[in-house]
Amino acid sequence: MVNSSSPESRRRVVVLGTGGTIAGRAASSGDNIGYTAGQVGVADLLGGIEAPEGVLLEAEQVAQLDSKDMSFAIWQQLARRCAHWLAQADVTGVVITHGTDTLEETAFFLHSVLAPSKPVVLTCAMRPATALAPDGPQNVRDAISVAATQGARGVTVVCAGAIHSGIDIQKVHTYRPDAFASGDAGPVGYVEEGEVRLVRSWPEGAASHASKIFLEAEVRWPRIEIVVSHAGASGAVIDALLQSGGADPVRGLVLAATGNGTLHHALEAAALKAQDAGVAIVRATRCANGRILPKAGDALRDAGALTPVKARIALMLELLG
């Protein structure tokens, strides 16, 4: 626990750690890519960070991993811990430290299963904790400022001074500290010297198909795979996936489509055959911006503005429900 001062009436911001680059260590301060993620505990990440006036910081380690290896089980645990802390009357918000690789997926998942009237703020770093100029401490400080802001709510992501909605966030760069964007929607706002400046409304949570996540100790997550449409594509990948069923059959496919949801004709034929066999099929665009605009006669439904990885989560939760 990190205390900014002592009065018992103080509000709390709970910081949940899951590992990632922000908790990474490298052999030298000049190495920003050859590090091992998830090495520094979340309580240590808060060292030297001053809480806003009237706020007490509390740390809890939920996981310690490289976010490329994020699992459904950790998502379930994270959602439950968020729900637990948000239910505490003196907790004003929750911050989650997370790796950047799957941050947009975790944010969208939490957006889909929580409908918080308080803020849940994910944050991250593109440089490890051992870097000459780490970006993690400022991102954590900014995230805490958002979590402590009066009237803040919903699932957001804070990185490089920008506040992104959990539904719009995308990682758009492999290396820059400012690696995230919100597509056509743009950021929710900005954090400037600890103060939040909104440019649009706080996101509203969806909380759809979430009951099993909170009620069942072990969830049997439906298997959903992503298949990319491209020049020269065939239906072989879909055929192979359906034949690989066994004890864990494919229950749904997200097709990462070109442009406005278009598919190579061979891939589309295989997808229609799979749909007729009872597999749930959804098209999502490969494009970084924009949404699929449906047209009359579409035989395969679309995911609108959702990216393929987010469409996979939405379909997984739909089938789970």
Coordinates of C-alpha atoms in Angstrom, one line a residue:
M1 CA 0.0 0.0 0.0
V2 CA 1.3 3.5 -0.9
N3 CA -0.1 6.3 1.3
S4 CA 0.0 10.0 0.2
S5 CA -1.1 11.0 3.7
S6 CA -3.2 9.6 6.5
P7 CA -6.8 10.9 7.1
E8 CA -9.3 8.0 7.2
S9 CA -11.8 9.8 5.0
R10 CA -9.3 9.5 2.0
R11 CA -10.6 8.0 -1.3
R12 CA -8.7 5.0 -2.7
V13 CA -7.4 4.2 -6.2
V14 CA -6.6 0.6 -6.6
V15 CA -3.8 -0.3 -9.0
L16 CA -3.9 -3.9 -10.4
G17 CA -0.7 -5.2 -11.9
T18 CA -0.5 -7.7 -14.7
G19 CA 3.1 -7.4 -15.9
G20 CA 4.0 -6.2 -19.4
T21 CA 6.8 -3.9 -20.7
I22 CA 6.0 -1.4 -18.0
A23 CA 7.3 -4.0 -15.5
G24 CA 10.1 -5.2 -17.7
R25 CA 13.9 -5.3 -17.1
A26 CA 16.8 -5.2 -19.5
A27 CA 20.5 -5.7 -19.0
S28 CA 21.3 -2.1 -19.9
S29 CA 19.5 1.2 -19.7
G30 CA 20.0 1.7 -23.5
D31 CA 18.1 -1.4 -24.4
N32 CA 14.4 -0.7 -25.1
I33 CA 13.6 -4.0 -26.9
G34 CA 15.8 -6.7 -25.5
Y35 CA 14.1 -6.8 -22.1
T36 CA 12.1 -9.4 -20.2
A37 CA 8.5 -8.3 -19.5
G38 CA 6.7 -8.7 -16.2
Q39 CA 9.7 -8.5 -13.8
V40 CA 8.8 -5.6 -11.5
G41 CA 6.0 -5.8 -9.0
V42 CA 3.1 -3.3 -9.2
A43 CA 3.9 -2.0 -5.7
D44 CA 7.4 -1.1 -6.9
L45 CA 6.0 0.6 -10.0
L46 CA 4.2 3.0 -7.7
G47 CA 7.4 4.0 -5.9
G48 CA 8.0 7.7 -6.2
I49 CA 4.6 8.4 -7.7
E50 CA 2.6 10.9 -5.7
A51 CA -1.1 10.4 -5.4
P52 CA -3.5 13.3 -6.1
E53 CA -4.6 15.2 -3.1
G54 CA -7.0 13.3 -0.9
V55 CA -6.3 9.9 -2.6
L56 CA -4.7 6.7 -1.2
L57 CA -3.1 4.3 -3.6
E58 CA -3.4 0.5 -3.1
A59 CA -1.6 -2.1 -5.1
E60 CA -2.6 -5.7 -6.0
Q61 CA -0.7 -8.1 -8.2
V62 CA -3.2 -10.0 -10.3
A63 CA -0.7 -11.5 -12.8
Q64 CA 2.9 -11.1 -13.9
L65 CA 3.4 -11.9 -17.6
D66 CA 4.2 -10.6 -21.1
S67 CA 0.8 -9.6 -22.5
K68 CA 1.4 -11.5 -25.7
D69 CA 0.7 -14.5 -23.5
M70 CA -2.6 -13.1 -22.0
S71 CA -5.1 -15.8 -21.2
F72 CA -8.9 -16.1 -20.8
A73 CA -8.4 -17.2 -17.2
I74 CA -6.5 -14.0 -16.3
W75 CA -9.2 -11.9 -18.1
Q76 CA -11.8 -13.6 -15.9
Q77 CA -9.7 -13.0 -12.7
L78 CA -9.1 -9.4 -13.7
A79 CA -12.8 -8.7 -14.4
R80 CA -13.7 -10.2 -11.0
R81 CA -11.0 -8.1 -9.2
C82 CA -12.3 -5.0 -10.9
A83 CA -15.9 -5.7 -9.9
H84 CA -14.7 -6.4 -6.3
W85 CA -12.9 -3.1 -5.9
L86 CA -15.4 -1.0 -7.8
A87 CA -18.1 -2.2 -5.3
Q88 CA -16.1 -0.6 -2.4
A89 CA -17.7 2.7 -1.5
D90 CA -14.4 4.4 -0.8
V91 CA -12.7 3.3 -4.1
T92 CA -13.0 6.0 -6.7
G93 CA -11.5 4.0 -9.5
V94 CA -9.2 1.2 -10.7
V95 CA -6.0 1.4 -12.6
I96 CA -4.5 -1.7 -14.5
T97 CA -0.9 -1.8 -15.5
H98 CA -0.7 -4.0 -18.7
G99 CA 1.5 -4.9 -21.6
T100 CA 0.9 -3.1 -24.9
D101 CA 0.6 -6.1 -27.2
T102 CA -2.9 -7.2 -26.1
L103 CA -3.9 -4.2 -24.2
E104 CA -6.7 -3.3 -26.7
E105 CA -8.1 -6.8 -26.3
T106 CA -8.2 -6.7 -22.5
A107 CA -9.7 -3.2 -22.6
F108 CA -12.4 -4.3 -25.0
F109 CA -13.1 -7.4 -23.0
L110 CA -13.5 -5.4 -19.8
H111 CA -15.6 -2.8 -21.6
S112 CA -17.9 -5.7 -22.7
V113 CA -18.3 -7.4 -19.3
L114 CA -18.3 -4.4 -17.0
A115 CA -20.6 -1.4 -16.9
P116 CA -18.8 0.6 -14.3
S117 CA -20.1 3.9 -13.0
K118 CA -16.5 4.5 -11.8
P119 CA -13.4 4.5 -14.0
V120 CA -11.3 1.5 -15.0
V121 CA -8.1 2.8 -16.5
L122 CA -5.6 0.6 -18.3
T123 CA -2.1 1.9 -18.8
C124 CA 1.2 0.7 -20.1
A125 CA 4.7 1.5 -21.4
M126 CA 6.6 1.0 -24.6
R127 CA 9.9 1.1 -22.7
P128 CA 10.9 -1.1 -19.9
A129 CA 11.3 0.1 -16.3
T130 CA 15.1 -0.1 -16.7
A131 CA 15.2 2.3 -19.7
L132 CA 17.2 5.5 -19.6
A133 CA 13.9 7.4 -20.0
P134 CA 11.1 5.0 -19.1
D135 CA 7.6 6.2 -20.1
G136 CA 5.8 4.0 -17.6
P137 CA 5.9 6.3 -14.5
Q138 CA 4.3 9.2 -16.3
N139 CA 1.6 6.9 -17.8
V140 CA 0.8 5.5 -14.4
R141 CA 0.6 8.9 -12.9
D142 CA -1.7 10.1 -15.6
A143 CA -3.9 7.0 -15.3
I144 CA -4.2 7.6 -11.5
S145 CA -5.3 11.1 -12.3
V146 CA -8.0 9.8 -14.5
A147 CA -9.1 7.2 -12.0
A148 CA -9.4 10.0 -9.3
T149 CA -11.3 12.4 -11.5
Q150 CA -14.8 13.3 -10.3
G151 CA -17.4 12.0 -12.8
A152 CA -15.0 9.7 -14.7
R153 CA -16.5 6.4 -15.7
G154 CA -16.2 3.5 -18.0
V155 CA -13.2 1.6 -19.4
T156 CA -10.4 3.7 -20.8
V157 CA -6.7 3.5 -21.7
V158 CA -4.2 6.2 -20.9
C159 CA -0.9 6.4 -22.8
A160 CA 1.3 9.3 -23.7
G161 CA -1.1 11.8 -22.3
A162 CA -4.1 10.7 -24.3
I163 CA -7.2 9.0 -22.9
H164 CA -8.7 6.4 -25.2
S165 CA -12.1 4.6 -25.0
G166 CA -11.8 0.8 -24.3
I167 CA -14.0 0.2 -27.4
D168 CA -11.9 2.3 -29.8
I169 CA -8.3 1.8 -28.7
Q170 CA -5.9 0.3 -31.2
K171 CA -2.1 -0.3 -31.0
V172 CA -0.9 1.4 -34.2
H173 CA 2.9 1.6 -33.8
T174 CA 5.5 -1.1 -33.0
Y175 CA 8.0 1.1 -31.1
R176 CA 7.0 4.8 -30.4
P177 CA 6.0 5.7 -26.9
D178 CA 2.8 7.2 -28.4
A179 CA 1.8 3.8 -29.9
F180 CA -2.0 4.0 -29.6
A181 CA -4.9 5.7 -31.4
S182 CA -8.7 5.6 -31.4
G183 CA -9.4 5.6 -35.2
D184 CA -12.2 7.8 -36.5
A185 CA -13.5 8.4 -33.0
G186 CA -10.4 10.1 -31.6
P187 CA -9.4 10.2 -27.9
V188 CA -11.8 10.8 -25.1
G189 CA -9.5 13.4 -23.7
Y190 CA -6.1 14.3 -22.5
V191 CA -4.2 14.4 -19.2
E192 CA -2.2 17.7 -18.8
E193 CA -0.1 18.2 -15.7
G194 CA -2.4 15.9 -13.7
E195 CA -5.6 17.6 -15.0
V196 CA -8.1 15.8 -17.3
R197 CA -9.4 17.7 -20.3
L198 CA -12.3 15.9 -22.0
V199 CA -13.1 16.3 -25.7
R200 CA -16.0 13.8 -25.8
S201 CA -18.1 11.8 -23.3
W202 CA -16.8 9.1 -21.1
P203 CA -17.5 5.6 -22.6
E204 CA -20.6 3.7 -21.5
G205 CA -20.0 0.0 -20.6
A206 CA -21.7 -2.7 -22.4
A207 CA -21.8 -5.5 -19.8
S208 CA -23.3 -8.0 -22.3
H209 CA -23.2 -11.8 -21.8
A210 CA -21.1 -11.5 -18.6
S211 CA -22.9 -13.6 -16.0
K212 CA -20.8 -16.8 -16.5
I213 CA -17.6 -14.9 -16.0
F214 CA -18.6 -13.8 -12.5
L215 CA -20.7 -16.8 -11.5
E216 CA -18.7 -19.8 -12.7
A217 CA -15.3 -20.8 -11.2
E218 CA -14.1 -22.2 -14.5
V219 CA -15.5 -21.0 -17.8
R220 CA -15.4 -23.2 -21.0
W221 CA -14.5 -20.5 -23.5
P222 CA -15.8 -21.1 -27.0
R223 CA -13.0 -21.5 -29.6
I224 CA -13.0 -18.7 -32.1
E225 CA -10.3 -18.4 -34.7
I226 CA -9.4 -15.5 -37.0
V227 CA -8.8 -16.1 -40.7
V228 CA -7.4 -13.4 -43.0
S229 CA -8.6 -12.7 -46.5
H230 CA -5.9 -11.7 -49.0
A231 CA -4.9 -12.0 -52.6
G232 CA -4.7 -15.6 -53.6
A233 CA -6.6 -16.8 -50.5
S234 CA -8.3 -20.2 -50.4
G235 CA -10.7 -22.0 -48.2
A236 CA -8.0 -24.5 -47.0
V237 CA -7.5 -22.8 -43.7
I238 CA -11.2 -22.9 -42.8
D239 CA -11.4 -26.5 -43.9
A240 CA -8.4 -27.4 -41.8
L241 CA -9.8 -25.6 -38.7
L242 CA -13.1 -27.4 -39.0
Q243 CA -11.4 -30.8 -39.3
S244 CA -9.2 -30.1 -36.3
G245 CA -12.1 -30.1 -33.9
G246 CA -11.6 -33.0 -31.4
A247 CA -12.5 -32.1 -27.9
D248 CA -12.3 -28.4 -28.6
P249 CA -14.1 -27.8 -31.9
V250 CA -14.2 -24.4 -33.6
R251 CA -17.5 -22.7 -32.8
G252 CA -16.9 -19.4 -34.6
L253 CA -14.7 -17.7 -37.2
V254 CA -13.8 -14.1 -37.6
L255 CA -12.9 -13.3 -41.2
A256 CA -10.4 -10.4 -41.4
A257 CA -11.8 -9.0 -44.6
T258 CA -10.5 -6.5 -47.1
G259 CA -12.0 -3.0 -47.5
N260 CA -15.7 -2.8 -46.8
G261 CA -15.9 -6.4 -45.7
T262 CA -15.0 -8.1 -49.0
L263 CA -13.7 -11.6 -49.2
H264 CA -11.7 -13.7 -51.7
H265 CA -14.3 -15.8 -53.5
A266 CA -12.7 -19.1 -52.4
L267 CA -12.5 -18.1 -48.8
E268 CA -16.1 -16.8 -48.9
A269 CA -17.3 -20.1 -50.3
A270 CA -15.6 -22.1 -47.5
A271 CA -17.0 -19.6 -44.9
L272 CA -20.6 -20.0 -46.2
K273 CA -20.2 -23.8 -46.1
A274 CA -19.0 -23.6 -42.5
Q275 CA -21.9 -21.3 -41.6
D276 CA -24.3 -23.8 -43.1
A277 CA -22.7 -26.4 -40.8
G278 CA -23.5 -24.3 -37.7
V279 CA -20.2 -22.4 -37.3
A280 CA -20.8 -18.7 -36.3
I281 CA -19.2 -16.4 -38.9
V282 CA -18.5 -12.7 -38.6
R283 CA -16.6 -10.4 -41.0
A284 CA -14.4 -7.6 -39.7
T285 CA -12.3 -5.2 -41.8
R286 CA -8.5 -5.4 -42.0
C287 CA -8.5 -1.6 -42.4
A288 CA -7.2 0.4 -39.4
N289 CA -10.0 3.0 -39.7
G290 CA -13.6 3.0 -40.8
R291 CA -16.4 0.5 -40.4
I292 CA -18.1 -2.1 -42.6
L293 CA -21.2 -0.6 -44.2
P294 CA -23.7 -3.5 -44.7
K295 CA -25.6 -3.9 -47.9
A296 CA -28.6 -5.8 -49.0
G297 CA -28.0 -9.5 -49.7
D298 CA -25.0 -9.9 -47.4
A299 CA -24.9 -13.6 -46.6
L300 CA -22.3 -13.2 -43.8
R301 CA -22.9 -10.7 -41.0
D302 CA -20.4 -8.0 -40.2
A303 CA -18.8 -6.6 -37.0
G304 CA -19.3 -2.9 -37.9
A305 CA -16.3 -0.9 -36.6
L306 CA -14.8 -3.7 -34.6
T307 CA -11.3 -4.9 -35.5
P308 CA -10.8 -8.6 -36.0
V309 CA -9.4 -9.2 -32.5
K310 CA -12.3 -7.2 -30.9
A311 CA -14.9 -9.0 -33.1
R312 CA -13.4 -12.3 -31.8
I313 CA -14.0 -11.2 -28.2
A314 CA -17.5 -10.0 -29.0
L315 CA -18.4 -13.3 -30.8
M316 CA -16.8 -15.4 -27.9
L317 CA -18.9 -13.6 -25.3
E318 CA -22.0 -14.0 -27.5
L319 CA -21.5 -17.7 -27.8
L320 CA -20.6 -18.0 -24.1
G321 CA -23.9 -16.3 -23.2

